[in-house]
Tab-separated table of C-alpha atoms in Angstrom:
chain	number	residue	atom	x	y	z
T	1	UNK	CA	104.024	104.196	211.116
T	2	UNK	CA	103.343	104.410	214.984
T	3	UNK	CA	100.615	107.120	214.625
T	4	UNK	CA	98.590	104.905	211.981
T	5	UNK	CA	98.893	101.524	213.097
T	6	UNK	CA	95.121	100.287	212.027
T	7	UNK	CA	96.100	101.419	208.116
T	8	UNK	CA	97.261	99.004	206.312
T	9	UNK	CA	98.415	100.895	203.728
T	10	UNK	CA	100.626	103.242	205.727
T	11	UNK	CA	101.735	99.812	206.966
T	12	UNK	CA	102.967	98.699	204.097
T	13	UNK	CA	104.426	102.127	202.584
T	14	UNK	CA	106.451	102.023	205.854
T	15	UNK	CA	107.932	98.961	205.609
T	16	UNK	CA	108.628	99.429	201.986
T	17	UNK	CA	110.674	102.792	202.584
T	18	UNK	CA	112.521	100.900	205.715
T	19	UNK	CA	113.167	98.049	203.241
T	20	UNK	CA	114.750	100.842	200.428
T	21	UNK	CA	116.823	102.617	202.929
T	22	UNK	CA	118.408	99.538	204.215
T	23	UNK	CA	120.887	99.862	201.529
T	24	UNK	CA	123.615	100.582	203.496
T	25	UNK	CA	125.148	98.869	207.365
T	26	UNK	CA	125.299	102.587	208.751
T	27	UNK	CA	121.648	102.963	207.532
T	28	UNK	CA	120.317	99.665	209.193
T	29	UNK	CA	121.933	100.161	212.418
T	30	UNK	CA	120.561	103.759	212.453
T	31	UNK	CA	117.181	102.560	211.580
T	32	UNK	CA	117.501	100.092	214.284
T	33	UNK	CA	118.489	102.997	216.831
T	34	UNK	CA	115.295	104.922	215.401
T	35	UNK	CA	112.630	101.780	216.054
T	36	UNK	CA	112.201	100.796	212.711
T	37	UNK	CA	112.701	97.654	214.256
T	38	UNK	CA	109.878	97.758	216.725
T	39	UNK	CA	107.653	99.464	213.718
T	40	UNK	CA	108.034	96.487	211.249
T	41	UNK	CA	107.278	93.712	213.668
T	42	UNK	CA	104.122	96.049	214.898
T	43	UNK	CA	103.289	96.700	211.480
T	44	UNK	CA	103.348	93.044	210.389
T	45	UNK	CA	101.554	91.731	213.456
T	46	UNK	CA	98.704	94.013	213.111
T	47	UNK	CA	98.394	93.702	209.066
T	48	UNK	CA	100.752	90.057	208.290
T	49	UNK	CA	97.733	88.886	206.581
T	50	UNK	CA	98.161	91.713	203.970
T	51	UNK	CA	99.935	90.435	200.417
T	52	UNK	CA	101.452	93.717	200.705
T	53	UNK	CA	102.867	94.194	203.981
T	54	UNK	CA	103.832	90.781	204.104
T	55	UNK	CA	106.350	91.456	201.030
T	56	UNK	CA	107.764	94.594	202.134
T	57	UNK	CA	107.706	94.217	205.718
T	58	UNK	CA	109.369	90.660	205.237
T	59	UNK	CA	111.905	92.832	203.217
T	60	UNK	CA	112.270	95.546	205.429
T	61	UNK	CA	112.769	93.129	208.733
T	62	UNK	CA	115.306	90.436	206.456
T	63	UNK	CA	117.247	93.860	205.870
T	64	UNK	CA	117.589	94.867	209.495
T	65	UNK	CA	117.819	91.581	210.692
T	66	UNK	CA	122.017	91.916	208.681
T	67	UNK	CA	122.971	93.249	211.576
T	68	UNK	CA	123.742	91.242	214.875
T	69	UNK	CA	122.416	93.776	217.251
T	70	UNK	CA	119.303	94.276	215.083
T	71	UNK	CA	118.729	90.749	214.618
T	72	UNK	CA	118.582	89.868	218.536
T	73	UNK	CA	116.496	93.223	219.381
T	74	UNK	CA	114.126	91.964	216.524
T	75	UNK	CA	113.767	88.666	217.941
T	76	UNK	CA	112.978	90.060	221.743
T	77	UNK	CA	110.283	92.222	220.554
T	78	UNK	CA	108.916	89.322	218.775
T	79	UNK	CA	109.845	89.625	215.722
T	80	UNK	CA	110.403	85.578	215.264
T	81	UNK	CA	106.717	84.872	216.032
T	82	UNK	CA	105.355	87.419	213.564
T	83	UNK	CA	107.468	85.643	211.153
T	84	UNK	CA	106.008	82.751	211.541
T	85	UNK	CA	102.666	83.988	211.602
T	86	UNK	CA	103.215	85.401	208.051
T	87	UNK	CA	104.229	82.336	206.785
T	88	UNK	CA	100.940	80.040	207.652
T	89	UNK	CA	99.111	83.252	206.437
T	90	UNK	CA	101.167	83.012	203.026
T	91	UNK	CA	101.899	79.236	202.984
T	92	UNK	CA	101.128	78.791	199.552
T	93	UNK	CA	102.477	82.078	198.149
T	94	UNK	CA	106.221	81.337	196.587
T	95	UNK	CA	107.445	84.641	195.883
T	96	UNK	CA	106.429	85.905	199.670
T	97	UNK	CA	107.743	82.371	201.030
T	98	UNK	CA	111.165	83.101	199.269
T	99	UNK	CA	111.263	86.513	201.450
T	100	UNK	CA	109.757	84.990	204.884
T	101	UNK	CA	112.399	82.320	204.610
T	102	UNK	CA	115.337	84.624	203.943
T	103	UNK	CA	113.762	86.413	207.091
T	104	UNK	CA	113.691	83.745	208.801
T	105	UNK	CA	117.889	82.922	207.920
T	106	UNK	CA	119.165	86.460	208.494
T	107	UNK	CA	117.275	86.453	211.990
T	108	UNK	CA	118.766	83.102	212.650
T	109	UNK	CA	121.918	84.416	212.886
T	110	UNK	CA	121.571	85.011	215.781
T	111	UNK	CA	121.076	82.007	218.674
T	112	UNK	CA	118.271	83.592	220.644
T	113	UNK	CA	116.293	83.319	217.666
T	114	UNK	CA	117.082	79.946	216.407
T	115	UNK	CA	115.527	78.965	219.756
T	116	UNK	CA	112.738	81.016	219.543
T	117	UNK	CA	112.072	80.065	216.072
T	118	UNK	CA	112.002	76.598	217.129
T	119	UNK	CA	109.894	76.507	220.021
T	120	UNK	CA	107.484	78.056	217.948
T	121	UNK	CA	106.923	75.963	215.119
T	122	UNK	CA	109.911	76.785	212.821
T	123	UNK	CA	110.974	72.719	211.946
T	124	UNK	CA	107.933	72.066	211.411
T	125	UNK	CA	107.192	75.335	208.880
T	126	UNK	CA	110.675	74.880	207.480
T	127	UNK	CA	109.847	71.438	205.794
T	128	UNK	CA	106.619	72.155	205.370
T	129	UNK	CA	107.816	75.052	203.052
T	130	UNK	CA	110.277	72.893	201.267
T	131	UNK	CA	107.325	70.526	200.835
T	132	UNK	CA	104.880	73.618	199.405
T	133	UNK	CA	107.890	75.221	197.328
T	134	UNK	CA	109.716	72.359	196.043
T	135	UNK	CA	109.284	73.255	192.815
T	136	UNK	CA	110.623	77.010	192.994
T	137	UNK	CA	114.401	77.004	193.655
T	138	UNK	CA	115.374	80.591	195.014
T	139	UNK	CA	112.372	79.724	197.773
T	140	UNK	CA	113.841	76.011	198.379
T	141	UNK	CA	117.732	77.854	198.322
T	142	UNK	CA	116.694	80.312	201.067
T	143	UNK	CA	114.426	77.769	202.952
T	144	UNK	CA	117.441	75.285	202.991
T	145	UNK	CA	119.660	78.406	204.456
T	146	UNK	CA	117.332	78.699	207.124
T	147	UNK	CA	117.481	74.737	207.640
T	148	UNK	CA	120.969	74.790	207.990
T	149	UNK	CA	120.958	77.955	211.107
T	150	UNK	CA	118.176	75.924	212.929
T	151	UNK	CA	119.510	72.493	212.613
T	152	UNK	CA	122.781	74.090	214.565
T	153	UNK	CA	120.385	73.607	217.978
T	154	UNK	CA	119.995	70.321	218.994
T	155	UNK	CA	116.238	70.506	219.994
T	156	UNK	CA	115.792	71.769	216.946
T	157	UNK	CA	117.785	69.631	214.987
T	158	UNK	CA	115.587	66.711	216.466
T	159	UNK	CA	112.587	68.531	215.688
T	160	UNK	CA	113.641	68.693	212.114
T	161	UNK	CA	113.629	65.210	211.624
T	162	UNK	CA	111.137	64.199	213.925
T	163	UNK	CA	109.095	66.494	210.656
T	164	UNK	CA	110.998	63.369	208.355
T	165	UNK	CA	113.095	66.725	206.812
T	166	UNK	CA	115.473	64.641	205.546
T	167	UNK	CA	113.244	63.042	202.825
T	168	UNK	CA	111.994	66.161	202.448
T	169	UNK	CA	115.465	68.181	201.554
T	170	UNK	CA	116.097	65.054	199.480
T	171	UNK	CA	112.863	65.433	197.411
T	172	UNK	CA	113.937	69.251	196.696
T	173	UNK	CA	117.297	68.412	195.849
T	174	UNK	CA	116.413	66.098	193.539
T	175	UNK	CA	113.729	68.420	191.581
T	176	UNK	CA	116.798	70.456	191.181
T	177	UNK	CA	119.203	68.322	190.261
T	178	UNK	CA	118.050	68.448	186.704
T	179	UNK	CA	117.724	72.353	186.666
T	180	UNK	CA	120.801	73.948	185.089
């Protein structure tokens, strides 16, 4: 992926075979030790506005991101930030917020990231995406997952309702109340 950063298209092939061999916790913390890592986060900076590196590399990086070690790595090489830079690129996609947002949870995990995901927007995205997604309940599920990880900072936690989240999560919770 390294040696053809400006295609796209190896781009997403990449991520999509980092996100299929991340079936198993030796494989993810070898893939980590290899710089799949690194190659994702490149991979989605350079190419995050692509539907289909967007999907697998949000995939591939929610995968790694399982493991503690892989999780903080990912969020030092900025990892968080290209994140959040595929979400306002696919703000209005469900199915690609339901995968950003799981991202987003597994990286949070770990406390580095909650902060970094924070100072960078994150409250402010997070309600915003229960807003967008309200009616879609695996995105709302995995956007209230990430809620709950970033609320556990107090900054953020003020930030979150600062962005009236609470009205918000009630507004979701409602529309699927009445969803069996």
């Amino acid at each position: 992926m390294q040696t053809h950063q400006a295609s796209a298209e190896v781009a997403s092939a990449g991520c999509g075979a980092v996100a299929s061999l991340t079936i198993t916790e030796q494989n993810i913390s070898l893939l980590g030790a290899a710089g799949a890592c690194e190659s994702v986060i490149s991979a989605m900076q350079r190419h995050g506005e692509d539907f289909a590196v967007a999907w697998k590399g949000f995939q591939a990086m929610a995968n790694l991101a399982v493991s503690t070690g892989n999780s903080a790595w990912i969020g030092a090489a900025g990892g968080c930030e290209a994140v959040l830079e595929g979400v306002q690129w696919h703000a209005a996609n469900t199915p690609i917020a339901h995968l950003a947002w799981r991202c987003v949870g597994n990286l949070s995990l770990d406390a580095g990231n909650v902060i970094r995901f924070g100072r960078g927007g994150g409250c402010a995205a997070c309600v915003a995406a229960l807003q967008t997604h309200r009616g879609d309940a695996a995105a709302v599920m995995e956007v209230c997952r990430a809620l709950v990880r970033l609320a556990k900072d107090p900054t953020n936690h003020s930030l979150l309702l600062a962005h009236d989240s609470c009205a918000v999560l009630a507004a979701a919770m409602l529309t699927h109340s009445r969803n069996e």
